[in-house]
């Protein structure tokens, strides 16, 4: 049995980042930037007004001015001002020249082309050229996951294309004789396949497509599926196999991966739910045999597959990371010798994370997943943790 921490650090160490590709700006959201972005010009590129008001000379102490122009954002009409002259100006409009101050419109009384100054601030209300950034400054250093805000910055810099980590090719196979598509009515003894939906949604939330198959629990059929180039698996960077990871008589994932030439790195994890977890690799490709139980599936996806995705993307250690929160209710882990990842609802109260432990009866229990957005890490051997106890937890929301 391998510990959770060992598996997380192993994944960080063994998986090299995928190569890069060039995408247009609009396709950059959530992708990992792999090249530095340097300002190609000063930001802002010209001195402009920070207020709606009147531009006057700094050395002009007149209390009344004559308006000689009206500059709106987008206008470009440089001129010099004589004493007693003002230019009406809008926020964002380029100043007509140097050595000017803006008097806010709220501090002026307008009468035709005359303007009387009621109050004059000490500050100039000017956004200077280059005050945000200088040409040549590095504004984004790789590797960096791109947010909406980062894309807006890139748009302002006129960056048309970005060099980002290419997306992993992911193939998922749900195995089991008992599982049927969610739209079908199970026969006696059968259940609906919920793991395929979970895997697809987990990946979609991270902007990642997946090729999915459903296969009976049969060695030859699954091997044929895994070796057929038309089905995607031979070219996968990340292979996920649900079910059959245990040591039951029919569980074949481990044997299958070994026969395909994979090196088995982990056969069991020491925490619960999710004991029968297989981690394997072949070349630079990574494969997981995920325990079929839905709650175990959820835990393994959000810990181990999440860690593998971050490393593939070129951000090892981005997630999952453990934070500390406060228990909103008592948590009874009596009877469990092993470390437990406990489904929970995280919120913020008084500025700190608060965790409501959710009820679950077994690793096959999907009901806590209706609300779970975090996993509390409960040490092995813990009996009961009291309300108010400080606990480590990991968020299950996608990295941003
Ligand atoms: P396994 O990992 O194949 O031993 O399966 C463990 C438990 O998970 C069994 O109760 C299976 O019926 C259940 N299970 C396996 N695959 C799925 C699936 N795709 N959706 C829901 N439950 C599953
Ligand atoms: Mg099975």
XYZ file of C-alpha atoms and ligand atoms in Angstrom:
424
model
C 0.000 0.000 0.000
C 1.286 3.419 -0.949
C 0.423 6.563 1.006
C -1.526 9.414 -0.506
C 1.428 11.785 -0.125
C 3.798 9.333 -1.776
C 1.495 8.953 -4.771
C 1.053 12.712 -5.144
C 4.775 13.386 -5.066
C 5.484 10.434 -7.369
C 3.046 11.808 -9.955
C 4.757 15.183 -9.744
C 8.126 13.563 -10.301
C 7.482 11.014 -13.056
C 5.231 12.867 -15.485
C 6.935 15.287 -17.873
C 4.915 18.264 -19.106
C 3.290 17.845 -22.502
C 4.603 19.837 -25.461
C 3.363 23.257 -26.491
C 0.987 24.456 -29.187
C -0.033 27.875 -30.417
C -3.650 28.958 -29.859
C -5.529 32.151 -30.589
C -6.215 34.418 -27.633
C -9.872 33.379 -27.367
C -8.850 29.760 -26.870
C -6.460 30.534 -24.048
C -8.848 30.391 -21.093
C -7.714 27.803 -18.538
C -4.716 26.793 -20.637
C -1.172 26.943 -19.253
C 1.023 29.635 -20.765
C 4.495 28.351 -21.617
C 6.294 31.473 -22.872
C 6.848 34.840 -21.184
C 4.666 37.712 -22.341
C 6.517 40.987 -22.615
C 4.924 44.424 -23.007
C 5.492 45.507 -26.612
C 4.740 49.140 -25.719
C 4.307 51.337 -22.666
C 1.042 50.882 -20.781
C -0.878 53.098 -21.046
C 0.646 53.990 -24.432
C -0.085 57.738 -24.025
C -0.803 60.096 -21.118
C -4.552 60.383 -20.673
C -7.112 61.893 -18.380
C -8.251 59.902 -15.345
C -11.388 62.044 -14.971
C -14.047 63.924 -16.877
C -13.042 67.546 -16.483
C -10.853 70.337 -17.795
C -7.162 70.230 -18.713
C -5.312 73.393 -17.671
C -1.648 74.314 -17.355
C -0.054 73.336 -14.060
C 1.492 76.809 -13.824
C -1.821 78.561 -14.486
C -3.491 79.634 -11.228
C -6.444 81.397 -12.923
C -9.826 80.802 -11.359
C -11.680 81.228 -14.638
C -10.831 79.717 -18.030
C -11.999 79.801 -21.620
C -12.671 76.374 -23.159
C -10.819 76.025 -26.480
C -11.494 72.353 -27.354
C -13.382 69.248 -26.197
C -11.412 65.991 -26.343
C -13.159 62.664 -26.053
C -11.566 59.199 -25.672
C -10.178 58.289 -29.093
C -9.404 61.897 -30.119
C -5.802 62.898 -30.853
C -5.375 66.697 -31.091
C -2.140 67.882 -29.484
C -1.982 71.633 -28.855
C -0.409 74.057 -26.466
C -2.498 76.038 -24.040
C -2.119 79.723 -23.276
C -2.704 81.067 -19.770
C -6.442 81.223 -19.136
C -7.206 78.479 -21.646
C -8.703 75.065 -20.793
C -9.563 71.961 -22.820
C -12.626 70.035 -21.805
C -11.642 66.357 -21.647
C -13.245 62.946 -21.054
C -11.850 60.007 -19.093
C -9.386 58.085 -21.236
C -8.836 60.905 -23.749
C -5.206 61.653 -24.665
C -3.958 64.863 -23.062
C -3.335 67.622 -25.599
C 0.215 68.179 -24.224
C 2.614 68.015 -21.267
C 2.602 69.981 -18.008
C -1.159 69.807 -17.553
C -3.556 69.066 -14.731
C -7.171 67.894 -14.889
C -9.773 69.730 -12.843
C -12.732 67.475 -12.159
C -16.015 68.479 -13.731
C -17.592 68.300 -10.250
C -15.216 71.116 -9.185
C -16.133 73.422 -12.093
C -19.014 75.705 -12.948
C -19.689 75.886 -16.692
C -21.283 78.763 -18.481
C -21.004 78.614 -22.273
C -17.304 78.460 -23.171
C -16.406 79.848 -19.732
C -15.511 77.646 -16.792
C -15.038 78.786 -13.204
C -12.908 76.627 -10.890
C -14.468 75.957 -7.489
C -11.754 73.680 -6.138
C -8.366 72.540 -7.359
C -6.978 69.175 -6.218
C -3.307 68.693 -5.419
C -3.316 65.534 -7.605
C -3.180 65.901 -11.383
C -5.742 63.214 -12.309
C -3.506 62.103 -15.158
C -2.617 58.519 -16.086
C 0.960 58.839 -17.229
C 2.310 56.987 -20.219
C 3.990 53.781 -18.981
C 2.783 54.089 -15.390
C 1.305 50.541 -15.464
C 4.158 48.904 -17.338
C 7.147 49.787 -19.471
C 7.891 48.389 -22.885
C 10.010 45.243 -22.343
C 8.584 44.444 -18.891
C 7.617 40.772 -18.428
C 3.928 40.851 -17.541
C 3.244 37.112 -17.480
C 5.908 34.562 -16.614
C 5.421 30.888 -17.518
C 4.118 28.464 -16.507
C 0.849 30.198 -15.685
C -2.776 29.085 -15.941
C -4.641 31.739 -17.889
C -7.641 33.410 -16.250
C -10.144 35.780 -17.830
C -8.169 38.637 -16.298
C -4.867 37.429 -17.750
C -6.487 37.126 -21.199
C -7.781 40.688 -20.895
C -4.229 41.859 -20.161
C -2.977 39.959 -23.219
C -5.736 41.515 -25.334
C -4.655 44.991 -24.203
C -1.115 44.159 -25.301
C -2.294 43.046 -28.738
C -1.014 39.479 -28.306
C -2.833 37.490 -31.034
C -1.573 33.971 -30.311
C -0.267 32.209 -27.249
C 2.093 29.346 -26.685
C 0.352 26.962 -24.266
C 0.653 23.338 -23.169
C -1.200 21.116 -25.600
C -4.223 19.321 -24.175
C -3.665 15.716 -23.101
C -5.310 12.986 -25.173
C -7.495 11.255 -22.602
C -9.281 7.933 -22.982
C -11.654 6.525 -20.377
C -13.046 3.000 -20.270
C -15.779 2.030 -17.815
C -15.711 -1.705 -17.226
C -18.236 -3.988 -15.595
C -20.904 -6.485 -16.652
C -23.381 -4.808 -14.334
C -23.293 -1.260 -15.724
C -25.713 0.138 -18.298
C -25.981 3.609 -19.853
C -27.825 6.062 -17.566
C -30.675 6.375 -20.098
C -31.454 2.665 -19.942
C -33.479 0.730 -17.385
C -31.187 -1.717 -15.574
C -32.230 -5.367 -15.481
C -32.243 -7.038 -12.054
C -28.654 -7.131 -10.832
C -27.563 -4.243 -13.042
C -26.897 -0.603 -12.121
C -26.534 2.611 -14.113
C -23.029 3.706 -15.063
C -22.458 6.910 -13.091
C -18.664 6.935 -13.343
C -18.613 7.795 -17.051
C -20.699 10.890 -16.370
C -18.503 11.809 -13.407
C -15.281 11.456 -15.419
C -16.674 13.384 -18.392
C -17.942 16.256 -16.220
C -14.769 16.345 -14.111
C -12.706 16.734 -17.284
C -15.141 19.138 -18.972
C -14.904 21.423 -15.922
C -11.154 21.527 -16.621
C -11.653 22.241 -20.308
C -10.584 18.744 -21.347
C -12.327 16.471 -23.854
C -12.246 12.699 -23.442
C -12.903 9.647 -25.584
C -15.097 7.249 -23.605
C -15.968 3.566 -23.954
C -18.020 1.131 -21.930
C -16.774 -2.460 -21.862
C -17.851 -5.709 -20.264
C -15.575 -7.175 -17.641
C -13.728 -9.329 -20.091
C -10.011 -9.439 -20.593
C -9.976 -10.120 -24.335
C -12.634 -7.510 -25.179
C -10.946 -4.806 -23.131
C -7.516 -5.653 -24.505
C -8.860 -5.425 -28.053
C -10.360 -2.014 -27.216
C -7.133 -0.773 -25.662
C -4.944 -1.846 -28.558
C -7.159 -0.612 -31.414
C -5.763 2.696 -32.732
C -9.252 3.655 -33.966
C -10.491 3.697 -30.356
C -7.869 6.187 -29.204
C -6.201 4.349 -26.337
C -2.825 3.566 -27.966
C -2.170 7.287 -28.472
C -3.503 8.429 -25.097
C -1.380 10.554 -22.775
C -3.733 9.655 -19.943
C -5.678 6.403 -19.754
C -8.408 5.960 -17.149
C -9.950 2.564 -16.535
C -12.896 2.437 -14.142
C -13.620 -0.748 -12.232
C -11.794 -4.021 -12.044
C -8.931 -2.463 -10.113
C -9.416 -4.657 -7.073
C -8.092 -8.128 -6.416
C -11.393 -9.996 -6.913
C -11.391 -13.024 -9.185
C -12.727 -10.991 -12.132
C -10.625 -7.870 -11.630
C -8.271 -7.669 -14.547
C -7.102 -4.049 -14.888
C -3.721 -4.681 -13.350
C -3.042 -7.759 -15.490
C -4.259 -5.885 -18.561
C -1.994 -2.885 -17.991
C 0.975 -5.148 -17.334
C 0.319 -7.065 -20.543
C 0.167 -3.788 -22.472
C 3.709 -3.099 -21.321
C 2.904 -0.674 -18.508
C 5.049 -0.461 -15.433
C 2.806 -0.751 -12.367
C 3.875 1.921 -9.874
C 1.052 1.713 -7.352
C -1.366 -1.139 -6.716
C -3.143 0.137 -3.593
C -3.497 3.409 -1.760
C -3.402 3.472 2.026
C -6.301 5.927 2.387
C -10.034 5.378 1.930
C -12.313 5.383 0.032
C -10.366 4.143 -2.958
C -7.999 1.460 -1.774
C -7.737 -0.479 -5.052
C -6.053 2.269 -7.054
C -3.579 1.397 -9.791
C -1.058 3.878 -11.144
C 0.996 2.769 -14.125
C 3.054 4.272 -16.894
C 4.255 3.366 -20.324
C 6.814 5.736 -21.768
C 5.485 9.183 -20.966
C 1.855 8.025 -20.845
C 0.134 7.556 -17.500
C -2.630 5.088 -16.719
C -4.938 4.862 -13.735
C -7.003 1.885 -12.706
C -9.720 3.610 -10.697
C -11.852 1.754 -8.158
C -15.386 1.426 -9.516
C -17.156 2.524 -6.349
C -18.515 5.975 -7.165
C -17.350 7.790 -4.044
C -13.896 6.221 -4.337
C -13.942 7.310 -7.973
C -14.695 10.880 -6.964
C -11.868 10.916 -4.417
C -9.282 9.364 -6.766
C -10.210 11.742 -9.600
C -9.916 14.844 -7.447
C -6.662 13.817 -5.831
C -4.591 11.638 -8.126
C -5.958 12.358 -11.596
C -6.045 16.059 -10.703
C -2.371 15.879 -9.719
C -1.511 14.097 -12.982
C -3.371 16.723 -15.031
C -1.480 19.558 -13.354
C 1.834 17.866 -14.008
C 0.964 17.103 -17.637
C -0.022 20.751 -18.066
C 3.375 21.878 -16.767
C 2.180 22.998 -13.333
C 3.196 20.246 -10.903
C 2.007 21.068 -7.430
C -0.702 23.459 -8.619
C -3.365 21.179 -7.136
C -4.434 19.365 -5.136
C -3.090 21.271 -2.173
C -4.317 20.945 1.351
C -5.646 23.962 3.204
C -6.861 24.252 6.750
C -10.481 24.755 7.761
C -12.755 24.442 10.762
C -15.291 21.632 11.189
C -18.890 22.880 11.261
C -20.075 19.627 12.845
C -18.629 16.601 14.613
C -17.161 13.913 12.417
C -17.154 10.304 13.553
C -14.413 8.233 11.944
C -14.579 5.518 14.586
C -13.897 2.067 13.231
C -11.795 3.281 10.320
C -8.169 2.483 10.884
C -7.132 4.121 7.636
C -6.750 7.754 6.729
C -10.028 8.978 5.216
C -10.957 11.554 2.595
C -14.331 12.665 3.847
C -16.784 14.390 1.483
C -17.692 17.858 2.741
C -19.350 21.131 1.862
C -16.964 24.035 2.179
C -18.079 27.608 2.762
C -16.522 30.730 4.190
C -17.532 32.102 7.580
C -15.756 34.966 9.310
C -13.198 34.973 6.508
C -12.086 31.365 7.126
C -13.020 28.064 5.433
C -15.676 26.096 7.284
C -16.377 22.445 6.464
C -19.667 20.663 6.899
C -18.935 16.912 6.873
C -21.495 15.111 4.697
C -23.088 11.810 5.593
C -21.933 8.761 3.633
C -22.517 5.118 4.314
C -19.985 3.399 2.024
C -17.667 4.024 -0.894
C -20.628 3.154 -3.122
C -22.720 6.016 -1.724
C -23.276 8.797 -4.256
C -25.645 10.867 -2.125
C -22.950 13.132 -0.546
C -21.863 14.111 -4.070
C -25.007 16.202 -4.461
C -23.281 18.866 -2.327
C -19.623 17.901 -1.939
C -17.082 20.525 -2.991
C -14.251 19.481 -0.691
C -12.608 16.468 0.902
C -11.546 16.561 4.543
C -8.397 14.639 5.364
C -9.068 12.661 8.528
C -6.021 10.910 9.999
C -6.082 7.140 10.387
C -7.075 5.968 13.828
C -8.992 9.177 14.586
C -12.207 8.423 16.433
C -14.300 11.535 16.607
C -13.310 15.031 15.617
C -15.271 17.678 17.505
C -17.075 20.603 15.947
C -14.602 23.481 15.726
C -11.582 21.202 15.181
C -9.041 22.427 12.641
C -8.707 19.973 9.753
C -6.785 19.796 6.480
C -8.974 19.659 3.386
C -8.709 19.865 -0.375
C -11.121 21.736 -2.615
C -12.684 19.838 -5.518
C -13.327 22.923 -7.636
C -11.152 23.138 -10.772
C -7.953 25.201 -10.585
C -8.346 28.737 -11.900
P -15.049 -2.757 -9.203
O -14.055 -1.681 -8.999
O -15.221 -3.173 -10.618
O -14.755 -3.926 -8.287
O -16.448 -2.183 -8.739
C -16.677 -1.805 -7.403
C -18.105 -1.326 -7.239
O -18.312 -0.197 -8.063
C -19.147 -2.330 -7.675
O -20.232 -2.267 -6.767
C -19.561 -1.858 -9.043
O -20.872 -2.240 -9.387
C -19.438 -0.375 -8.914
N -19.160 0.246 -10.214
C -18.212 -0.135 -11.091
N -18.235 0.621 -12.193
C -19.218 1.521 -12.011
C -19.734 2.600 -12.790
N -19.201 2.885 -13.994
N -20.749 3.326 -12.304
C -21.252 3.042 -11.077
N -20.805 2.059 -10.287
C -19.810 1.289 -10.735
Mg -16.160 -4.370 -11.830
